[in-house]
Each structure stands twice: as C-alpha cells, then as structure tokens.
C-alpha cells in the first residue's frame, strides 16, 4: 500500500512537518513523487520509519540514526554501547538532581527552596539540557540557531526571583486555560506572552504564533497542556495566541 505524507503521519503519529524534515535531512526519502507533486511512501519506507522511531525512543540523535541506517558498515553493537554509556551518565546526573530536589522539598516553606545558588544553577542547566534533548530537532526546523542560543543564554542568566515570577505566571496561565469566561482568550494570550518573554526577550508575533502552532502539532507539548488544564487546552492556547497576534 502507498501512503501520502498525511496518511503516513496519521498511521505513525509523526507530524507531516517532521516527515518533510526527514526527507530534507536525507533520513527518510519518499519512494517517489507522483504527478501531483505529492511525496509517496511504500512499505520499505514505512518499515524504515519504524526503525527510526525505535532508535529515537532509545535516545539516538538524528545524525546517529542517519549514520546507522545509511551506512551498512556501522558497528551497531558499538554504537549502542556508546549510547548506553551516555544514558548511564544521564542517569547519574538525574540521581544527583533527585538528591538536590529532595533537599529542596525538605526546605520547602511555601515556595521552592532553591536559596542555594549552586542548586539553582544546576536546575537551570538541566532544564536547558532536557529541552535540547527532547525538542532540538523540532526547534531547529522552525528557528535559527542564533535565536535558540540567545534564548538559552538568557535563561541561564535568569535570577531566582524571576524564576518564581515565571512559575506563578505559568500557574495563572493554566488556571485561565481551565476557565470559560468571556475575555479569557486575551488573558491567556497576555499570560503566555509574559511567560515566554522570560526565555525569549526578542519575542515577536511571528515567533509566538510559531511556538503556539508547534504546541498543537507536537503531541508532547499537547499532552503537557491537556494533562494540566484539560483536553483541548493546547488548541485553546493556540487559538488565543492567533487571535491577538498580527500575522
């Protein structure tokens, strides 16, 4: 059976944007382009996509997967052992962060106990690292590296008081997403804009729209907001941003 991009996206749960990026990255090329200009995928490409998704699930980067699928001489065992060592290092780091978090919980007195500067710096570094590991491919498709670097550097410089304020704004945003009052959309837009501005000081309407649209397109973002504010919250957020930003 042959599949168009949309049909393969629906079948696999991978967005059409990601499939097009895999094509441009020479990771998963379609079998052919039909007379109407549509990418067409056959059984071989479907099976290859399954392997790509498997390798992604164990944390391999797209570069590693491309090397693995394109070069028959690659030593799979060696590559997986190297990746295992990276995972062990990450686990050790997570264990360290858990110890820090437990100390923070013990110190908890109405707000997050991150008075220790070292603890807060480690906390910020981990957030940046996790964002890159989980969303780097999608972000690089949409935004220049200069913007991503600027955002990461700005977040690194964030003060503890700013982080507290950012967290409060996010909670207000979740509350607004749960509401049904007239005018909620404007409040949702303004809260989300304020929240994003803490990590993207050069936020524009175009960037804001792109991020909100990515939330809906990427199931990982959708799950985050829908789990916290109810099914449909992600779409509601996107619609509010689109309503109050200039295209």
PDB file of C-alpha atoms in Angstrom:
ATOM      1  CA  UNK A   1       0.000   0.000   0.000  1.00  0.00           C
ATOM      2  CA  UNK A   2       1.218   3.500  -0.824  1.00  0.00           C
ATOM      3  CA  UNK A   3       0.917   6.448   1.558  1.00  0.00           C
ATOM      4  CA  UNK A   4       0.953  10.208   1.150  1.00  0.00           C
ATOM      5  CA  UNK A   5       2.703  12.325   3.787  1.00  0.00           C
ATOM      6  CA  UNK A   6      -0.576  12.912   5.600  1.00  0.00           C
ATOM      7  CA  UNK A   7      -1.554   9.245   5.501  1.00  0.00           C
ATOM      8  CA  UNK A   8       1.847   8.169   6.833  1.00  0.00           C
ATOM      9  CA  UNK A   9       1.643  10.858   9.525  1.00  0.00           C
ATOM     10  CA  UNK A  10      -1.773   9.586  10.610  1.00  0.00           C
ATOM     11  CA  UNK A  11      -0.526   5.997  10.584  1.00  0.00           C
ATOM     12  CA  UNK A  12       2.665   6.635  12.552  1.00  0.00           C
ATOM     13  CA  UNK A  13       1.744   9.558  14.793  1.00  0.00           C
ATOM     14  CA  UNK A  14       4.655  11.563  13.369  1.00  0.00           C
ATOM     15  CA  UNK A  15       3.771  15.069  12.174  1.00  0.00           C
ATOM     16  CA  UNK A  16       3.820  15.885   8.461  1.00  0.00           C
ATOM     17  CA  UNK A  17       6.366  18.613   9.236  1.00  0.00           C
ATOM     18  CA  UNK A  18       8.710  16.035  10.763  1.00  0.00           C
ATOM     19  CA  UNK A  19       8.323  13.686   7.789  1.00  0.00           C
ATOM     20  CA  UNK A  20       9.188  16.513   5.404  1.00  0.00           C
ATOM     21  CA  UNK A  21      12.203  17.340   7.546  1.00  0.00           C
ATOM     22  CA  UNK A  22      13.320  13.688   7.451  1.00  0.00           C
ATOM     23  CA  UNK A  23      13.147  13.940   3.663  1.00  0.00           C
ATOM     24  CA  UNK A  24      15.208  17.152   3.572  1.00  0.00           C
ATOM     25  CA  UNK A  25      17.675  15.617   6.036  1.00  0.00           C
ATOM     26  CA  UNK A  26      18.038  12.591   3.724  1.00  0.00           C
ATOM     27  CA  UNK A  27      16.951  10.318   6.539  1.00  0.00           C
ATOM     28  CA  UNK A  28      13.673   9.072   5.070  1.00  0.00           C
ATOM     29  CA  UNK A  29      13.128   9.822   1.399  1.00  0.00           C
ATOM     30  CA  UNK A  30       9.765   9.007  -0.233  1.00  0.00           C
ATOM     31  CA  UNK A  31       9.650   6.178  -2.764  1.00  0.00           C
ATOM     32  CA  UNK A  32       8.695   8.696  -5.453  1.00  0.00           C
ATOM     33  CA  UNK A  33       6.921  11.963  -6.162  1.00  0.00           C
ATOM     34  CA  UNK A  34       3.639  11.486  -8.019  1.00  0.00           C
ATOM     35  CA  UNK A  35       2.304  13.558 -10.881  1.00  0.00           C
ATOM     36  CA  UNK A  36       0.584  15.956  -8.494  1.00  0.00           C
ATOM     37  CA  UNK A  37       3.825  16.647  -6.635  1.00  0.00           C
ATOM     38  CA  UNK A  38       2.947  14.573  -3.541  1.00  0.00           C
ATOM     39  CA  UNK A  39       5.530  12.506  -1.699  1.00  0.00           C
ATOM     40  CA  UNK A  40       4.544   8.825  -1.855  1.00  0.00           C
ATOM     41  CA  UNK A  41       5.826   6.244   0.627  1.00  0.00           C
ATOM     42  CA  UNK A  42       5.798   2.471   0.146  1.00  0.00           C
ATOM     43  CA  UNK A  43       6.192  -0.478   2.520  1.00  0.00           C
ATOM     44  CA  UNK A  44      10.009  -0.135   2.645  1.00  0.00           C
ATOM     45  CA  UNK A  45       9.762   3.475   3.854  1.00  0.00           C
ATOM     46  CA  UNK A  46       7.124   2.505   6.429  1.00  0.00           C
ATOM     47  CA  UNK A  47       9.425  -0.189   7.838  1.00  0.00           C
ATOM     48  CA  UNK A  48      12.355   2.219   7.862  1.00  0.00           C
ATOM     49  CA  UNK A  49      10.272   4.791   9.733  1.00  0.00           C
ATOM     50  CA  UNK A  50       9.519   2.147  12.360  1.00  0.00           C
ATOM     51  CA  UNK A  51      13.263   1.675  12.892  1.00  0.00           C
ATOM     52  CA  UNK A  52      13.844   5.428  13.042  1.00  0.00           C
ATOM     53  CA  UNK A  53      11.154   5.785  15.708  1.00  0.00           C
ATOM     54  CA  UNK A  54      12.651   2.890  17.657  1.00  0.00           C
ATOM     55  CA  UNK A  55      16.114   4.459  17.611  1.00  0.00           C
ATOM     56  CA  UNK A  56      14.598   7.823  18.615  1.00  0.00           C
ATOM     57  CA  UNK A  57      12.798   6.137  21.506  1.00  0.00           C
ATOM     58  CA  UNK A  58      16.115   4.967  22.968  1.00  0.00           C
ATOM     59  CA  UNK A  59      17.537   8.463  22.608  1.00  0.00           C
ATOM     60  CA  UNK A  60      19.713   8.301  19.488  1.00  0.00           C
ATOM     61  CA  UNK A  61      20.149  11.608  17.647  1.00  0.00           C
ATOM     62  CA  UNK A  62      19.031  12.034  14.059  1.00  0.00           C
ATOM     63  CA  UNK A  63      22.680  12.188  12.966  1.00  0.00           C
ATOM     64  CA  UNK A  64      23.368   8.855  14.679  1.00  0.00           C
ATOM     65  CA  UNK A  65      20.256   7.296  13.164  1.00  0.00           C
ATOM     66  CA  UNK A  66      21.160   8.544   9.701  1.00  0.00           C
ATOM     67  CA  UNK A  67      24.635   7.080  10.046  1.00  0.00           C
ATOM     68  CA  UNK A  68      23.149   3.828  11.269  1.00  0.00           C
ATOM     69  CA  UNK A  69      20.568   3.469   8.501  1.00  0.00           C
ATOM     70  CA  UNK A  70      22.688   4.755   5.611  1.00  0.00           C
ATOM     71  CA  UNK A  71      25.990   3.010   6.316  1.00  0.00           C
ATOM     72  CA  UNK A  72      25.879  -0.780   6.376  1.00  0.00           C
ATOM     73  CA  UNK A  73      29.412  -0.864   7.829  1.00  0.00           C
ATOM     74  CA  UNK A  74      28.355   0.848  11.056  1.00  0.00           C
ATOM     75  CA  UNK A  75      29.001  -1.274  14.131  1.00  0.00           C
ATOM     76  CA  UNK A  76      25.540  -1.309  15.724  1.00  0.00           C
ATOM     77  CA  UNK A  77      26.764  -3.009  18.890  1.00  0.00           C
ATOM     78  CA  UNK A  78      29.480  -0.398  19.427  1.00  0.00           C
ATOM     79  CA  UNK A  79      27.097   2.463  18.734  1.00  0.00           C
ATOM     80  CA  UNK A  80      24.506   1.147  21.194  1.00  0.00           C
ATOM     81  CA  UNK A  81      27.170   0.569  23.870  1.00  0.00           C
ATOM     82  CA  UNK A  82      28.373   4.152  23.443  1.00  0.00           C
ATOM     83  CA  UNK A  83      24.805   5.353  23.746  1.00  0.00           C
ATOM     84  CA  UNK A  84      24.300   3.177  26.820  1.00  0.00           C
ATOM     85  CA  UNK A  85      27.285   4.894  28.462  1.00  0.00           C
ATOM     86  CA  UNK A  86      25.679   8.270  27.739  1.00  0.00           C
ATOM     87  CA  UNK A  87      22.418   7.099  29.291  1.00  0.00           C
ATOM     88  CA  UNK A  88      24.257   5.906  32.399  1.00  0.00           C
ATOM     89  CA  UNK A  89      25.908   9.326  32.703  1.00  0.00           C
ATOM     90  CA  UNK A  90      22.492  10.966  32.328  1.00  0.00           C
ATOM     91  CA  UNK A  91      21.037   8.656  34.978  1.00  0.00           C
ATOM     92  CA  UNK A  92      23.828   9.592  37.369  1.00  0.00           C
ATOM     93  CA  UNK A  93      23.083  13.241  36.731  1.00  0.00           C
ATOM     94  CA  UNK A  94      19.379  12.635  37.321  1.00  0.00           C
ATOM     95  CA  UNK A  95      20.202  10.854  40.591  1.00  0.00           C
ATOM     96  CA  UNK A  96      22.198  13.918  41.633  1.00  0.00           C
ATOM     97  CA  UNK A  97      19.306  16.190  40.729  1.00  0.00           C
ATOM     98  CA  UNK A  98      16.915  13.983  42.682  1.00  0.00           C
ATOM     99  CA  UNK A  99      19.096  14.357  45.758  1.00  0.00           C
ATOM    100  CA  UNK A 100      19.049  18.130  45.286  1.00  0.00           C
ATOM    101  CA  UNK A 101      15.276  18.085  44.787  1.00  0.00           C
ATOM    102  CA  UNK A 102      14.781  16.057  47.964  1.00  0.00           C
ATOM    103  CA  UNK A 103      16.781  18.648  49.882  1.00  0.00           C
ATOM    104  CA  UNK A 104      14.657  21.365  48.320  1.00  0.00           C
ATOM    105  CA  UNK A 105      11.475  19.580  49.423  1.00  0.00           C
ATOM    106  CA  UNK A 106      12.808  19.299  52.974  1.00  0.00           C
ATOM    107  CA  UNK A 107      13.500  23.041  52.941  1.00  0.00           C
ATOM    108  CA  UNK A 108      10.129  23.865  51.416  1.00  0.00           C
ATOM    109  CA  UNK A 109       8.385  26.741  53.233  1.00  0.00           C
ATOM    110  CA  UNK A 110       5.655  27.981  50.937  1.00  0.00           C
ATOM    111  CA  UNK A 111       7.872  28.315  47.856  1.00  0.00           C
ATOM    112  CA  UNK A 112      10.519  26.282  46.050  1.00  0.00           C
ATOM    113  CA  UNK A 113      13.563  26.007  48.296  1.00  0.00           C
ATOM    114  CA  UNK A 114      16.329  26.961  45.868  1.00  0.00           C
ATOM    115  CA  UNK A 115      18.092  29.500  48.057  1.00  0.00           C
ATOM    116  CA  UNK A 116      21.395  27.813  47.346  1.00  0.00           C
ATOM    117  CA  UNK A 117      22.819  29.467  44.210  1.00  0.00           C
ATOM    118  CA  UNK A 118      24.593  26.301  43.105  1.00  0.00           C
ATOM    119  CA  UNK A 119      21.349  24.336  43.323  1.00  0.00           C
ATOM    120  CA  UNK A 120      19.516  26.887  41.180  1.00  0.00           C
ATOM    121  CA  UNK A 121      22.289  26.969  38.555  1.00  0.00           C
ATOM    122  CA  UNK A 122      22.225  23.165  38.247  1.00  0.00           C
ATOM    123  CA  UNK A 123      18.443  23.310  37.984  1.00  0.00           C
ATOM    124  CA  UNK A 124      18.601  25.781  35.060  1.00  0.00           C
ATOM    125  CA  UNK A 125      21.286  23.811  33.248  1.00  0.00           C
ATOM    126  CA  UNK A 126      19.168  20.658  33.489  1.00  0.00           C
ATOM    127  CA  UNK A 127      16.099  22.382  32.057  1.00  0.00           C
ATOM    128  CA  UNK A 128      18.117  23.653  29.077  1.00  0.00           C
ATOM    129  CA  UNK A 129      19.651  20.229  28.534  1.00  0.00           C
ATOM    130  CA  UNK A 130      16.298  18.432  28.661  1.00  0.00           C
ATOM    131  CA  UNK A 131      14.713  20.905  26.250  1.00  0.00           C
ATOM    132  CA  UNK A 132      17.512  20.346  23.748  1.00  0.00           C
ATOM    133  CA  UNK A 133      17.327  16.569  24.098  1.00  0.00           C
ATOM    134  CA  UNK A 134      13.560  16.439  23.638  1.00  0.00           C
ATOM    135  CA  UNK A 135      12.779  19.281  21.252  1.00  0.00           C
ATOM    136  CA  UNK A 136      16.030  20.245  19.467  1.00  0.00           C
ATOM    137  CA  UNK A 137      15.079  18.743  16.094  1.00  0.00           C
ATOM    138  CA  UNK A 138      11.665  20.430  16.005  1.00  0.00           C
ATOM    139  CA  UNK A 139      13.020  23.800  17.159  1.00  0.00           C
ATOM    140  CA  UNK A 140      15.843  23.770  14.615  1.00  0.00           C
ATOM    141  CA  UNK A 141      13.304  23.205  11.853  1.00  0.00           C
ATOM    142  CA  UNK A 142      11.473  26.407  12.776  1.00  0.00           C
ATOM    143  CA  UNK A 143      14.028  28.804  14.260  1.00  0.00           C
ATOM    144  CA  UNK A 144      17.616  29.905  13.543  1.00  0.00           C
ATOM    145  CA  UNK A 145      20.371  28.646  15.836  1.00  0.00           C
ATOM    146  CA  UNK A 146      21.123  32.231  16.884  1.00  0.00           C
ATOM    147  CA  UNK A 147      17.638  32.552  18.412  1.00  0.00           C
ATOM    148  CA  UNK A 148      17.936  29.212  20.241  1.00  0.00           C
ATOM    149  CA  UNK A 149      21.364  30.162  21.622  1.00  0.00           C
ATOM    150  CA  UNK A 150      20.108  33.587  22.690  1.00  0.00           C
ATOM    151  CA  UNK A 151      17.123  32.034  24.466  1.00  0.00           C
ATOM    152  CA  UNK A 152      19.317  29.508  26.303  1.00  0.00           C
ATOM    153  CA  UNK A 153      21.799  32.185  27.381  1.00  0.00           C
ATOM    154  CA  UNK A 154      19.005  34.440  28.610  1.00  0.00           C
ATOM    155  CA  UNK A 155      17.538  31.608  30.648  1.00  0.00           C
ATOM    156  CA  UNK A 156      20.963  30.876  32.151  1.00  0.00           C
ATOM    157  CA  UNK A 157      21.110  34.466  33.434  1.00  0.00           C
ATOM    158  CA  UNK A 158      17.648  34.322  34.987  1.00  0.00           C
ATOM    159  CA  UNK A 159      17.509  35.246  38.654  1.00  0.00           C
ATOM    160  CA  UNK A 160      15.737  33.177  41.270  1.00  0.00           C
ATOM    161  CA  UNK A 161      13.088  35.885  41.763  1.00  0.00           C
ATOM    162  CA  UNK A 162      12.424  35.914  38.005  1.00  0.00           C
ATOM    163  CA  UNK A 163      12.036  32.146  38.042  1.00  0.00           C
ATOM    164  CA  UNK A 164       9.495  32.380  40.881  1.00  0.00           C
ATOM    165  CA  UNK A 165       7.573  35.018  38.934  1.00  0.00           C
ATOM    166  CA  UNK A 166       7.729  32.945  35.742  1.00  0.00           C
ATOM    167  CA  UNK A 167       6.351  29.923  37.633  1.00  0.00           C
ATOM    168  CA  UNK A 168       3.487  31.992  39.058  1.00  0.00           C
ATOM    169  CA  UNK A 169       2.591  33.245  35.575  1.00  0.00           C
ATOM    170  CA  UNK A 170       2.516  29.686  34.258  1.00  0.00           C
ATOM    171  CA  UNK A 171       0.130  28.648  37.032  1.00  0.00           C
ATOM    172  CA  UNK A 172      -2.104  31.612  36.182  1.00  0.00           C
ATOM    173  CA  UNK A 173      -1.976  30.532  32.537  1.00  0.00           C
ATOM    174  CA  UNK A 174      -3.105  27.005  33.431  1.00  0.00           C
ATOM    175  CA  UNK A 175      -5.961  28.441  35.513  1.00  0.00           C
ATOM    176  CA  UNK A 176      -7.033  30.642  32.590  1.00  0.00           C
ATOM    177  CA  UNK A 177      -6.939  27.695  30.186  1.00  0.00           C
ATOM    178  CA  UNK A 178      -9.332  25.897  32.511  1.00  0.00           C
ATOM    179  CA  UNK A 179     -11.740  28.853  32.573  1.00  0.00           C
ATOM    180  CA  UNK A 180     -14.654  29.582  30.233  1.00  0.00           C
ATOM    181  CA  UNK A 181     -15.313  33.288  30.887  1.00  0.00           C
ATOM    182  CA  UNK A 182     -15.706  35.817  28.096  1.00  0.00           C
ATOM    183  CA  UNK A 183     -12.367  37.530  27.576  1.00  0.00           C
ATOM    184  CA  UNK A 184     -10.330  34.526  28.733  1.00  0.00           C
ATOM    185  CA  UNK A 185      -8.572  34.393  25.360  1.00  0.00           C
ATOM    186  CA  UNK A 186      -6.957  37.791  25.804  1.00  0.00           C
ATOM    187  CA  UNK A 187      -5.782  36.887  29.290  1.00  0.00           C
ATOM    188  CA  UNK A 188      -4.413  33.564  28.009  1.00  0.00           C
ATOM    189  CA  UNK A 189      -2.525  35.362  25.244  1.00  0.00           C
ATOM    190  CA  UNK A 190      -1.075  38.006  27.580  1.00  0.00           C
ATOM    191  CA  UNK A 191      -0.012  35.464  30.224  1.00  0.00           C
ATOM    192  CA  UNK A 192       1.621  33.198  27.670  1.00  0.00           C
ATOM    193  CA  UNK A 193       3.434  36.155  26.103  1.00  0.00           C
ATOM    194  CA  UNK A 194       4.742  37.261  29.519  1.00  0.00           C
ATOM    195  CA  UNK A 195       5.803  33.695  30.322  1.00  0.00           C
ATOM    196  CA  UNK A 196       7.670  33.245  27.027  1.00  0.00           C
ATOM    197  CA  UNK A 197       9.362  36.623  27.346  1.00  0.00           C
ATOM    198  CA  UNK A 198      11.383  35.340  30.298  1.00  0.00           C
ATOM    199  CA  UNK A 199      13.281  32.986  27.978  1.00  0.00           C
ATOM    200  CA  UNK A 200      12.794  34.790  24.646  1.00  0.00           C
ATOM    201  CA  UNK A 201      13.348  38.524  25.229  1.00  0.00           C
ATOM    202  CA  UNK A 202      13.110  39.215  21.478  1.00  0.00           C
ATOM    203  CA  UNK A 203       9.701  37.545  21.175  1.00  0.00           C
ATOM    204  CA  UNK A 204       7.779  38.631  18.070  1.00  0.00           C
ATOM    205  CA  UNK A 205       4.236  37.867  16.934  1.00  0.00           C
ATOM    206  CA  UNK A 206       5.619  35.536  14.271  1.00  0.00           C
ATOM    207  CA  UNK A 207       7.715  33.573  16.766  1.00  0.00           C
ATOM    208  CA  UNK A 208       4.824  33.498  19.238  1.00  0.00           C
ATOM    209  CA  UNK A 209       2.480  32.101  16.580  1.00  0.00           C
ATOM    210  CA  UNK A 210       5.054  29.510  15.529  1.00  0.00           C
ATOM    211  CA  UNK A 211       5.518  28.267  19.080  1.00  0.00           C
ATOM    212  CA  UNK A 212       1.770  28.080  19.739  1.00  0.00           C
ATOM    213  CA  UNK A 213       1.243  26.183  16.483  1.00  0.00           C
ATOM    214  CA  UNK A 214       4.066  23.774  17.373  1.00  0.00           C
ATOM    215  CA  UNK A 215       2.289  23.026  20.659  1.00  0.00           C
ATOM    216  CA  UNK A 216      -0.686  21.682  18.696  1.00  0.00           C
ATOM    217  CA  UNK A 217       1.405  19.869  16.084  1.00  0.00           C
ATOM    218  CA  UNK A 218       3.682  18.111  18.575  1.00  0.00           C
ATOM    219  CA  UNK A 219       1.914  15.604  20.828  1.00  0.00           C
ATOM    220  CA  UNK A 220       4.488  16.055  23.596  1.00  0.00           C
ATOM    221  CA  UNK A 221       3.517  19.714  24.012  1.00  0.00           C
ATOM    222  CA  UNK A 222      -0.178  18.949  23.598  1.00  0.00           C
ATOM    223  CA  UNK A 223      -0.010  16.321  26.329  1.00  0.00           C
ATOM    224  CA  UNK A 224       1.658  18.767  28.729  1.00  0.00           C
ATOM    225  CA  UNK A 225      -1.088  21.391  28.488  1.00  0.00           C
ATOM    226  CA  UNK A 226      -4.004  18.992  28.019  1.00  0.00           C
ATOM    227  CA  UNK A 227      -2.925  16.965  31.062  1.00  0.00           C
ATOM    228  CA  UNK A 228      -2.647  20.068  33.226  1.00  0.00           C
ATOM    229  CA  UNK A 229      -5.602  22.115  32.008  1.00  0.00           C
ATOM    230  CA  UNK A 230      -7.931  19.594  30.365  1.00  0.00           C
ATOM    231  CA  UNK A 231      -8.416  18.128  26.898  1.00  0.00           C
ATOM    232  CA  UNK A 232      -8.435  20.893  24.289  1.00  0.00           C
ATOM    233  CA  UNK A 233      -6.330  23.296  26.364  1.00  0.00           C
ATOM    234  CA  UNK A 234      -3.489  23.294  23.841  1.00  0.00           C
ATOM    235  CA  UNK A 235      -5.795  24.208  20.972  1.00  0.00           C
ATOM    236  CA  UNK A 236      -7.399  26.893  23.133  1.00  0.00           C
ATOM    237  CA  UNK A 237      -3.951  28.366  23.826  1.00  0.00           C
ATOM    238  CA  UNK A 238      -3.029  28.328  20.123  1.00  0.00           C
ATOM    239  CA  UNK A 239      -6.320  29.974  19.152  1.00  0.00           C
ATOM    240  CA  UNK A 240      -5.841  32.717  21.768  1.00  0.00           C
ATOM    241  CA  UNK A 241      -2.330  33.486  20.509  1.00  0.00           C
ATOM    242  CA  UNK A 242      -3.524  33.586  16.889  1.00  0.00           C
ATOM    243  CA  UNK A 243      -6.422  35.869  17.836  1.00  0.00           C
ATOM    244  CA  UNK A 244      -4.252  38.543  19.442  1.00  0.00           C
ATOM    245  CA  UNK A 245      -1.074  38.431  17.337  1.00  0.00           C
ATOM    246  CA  UNK A 246      -0.518  40.078  13.985  1.00  0.00           C
ATOM    247  CA  UNK A 247       0.171  37.651  11.162  1.00  0.00           C
TER     248      UNK A 247
END
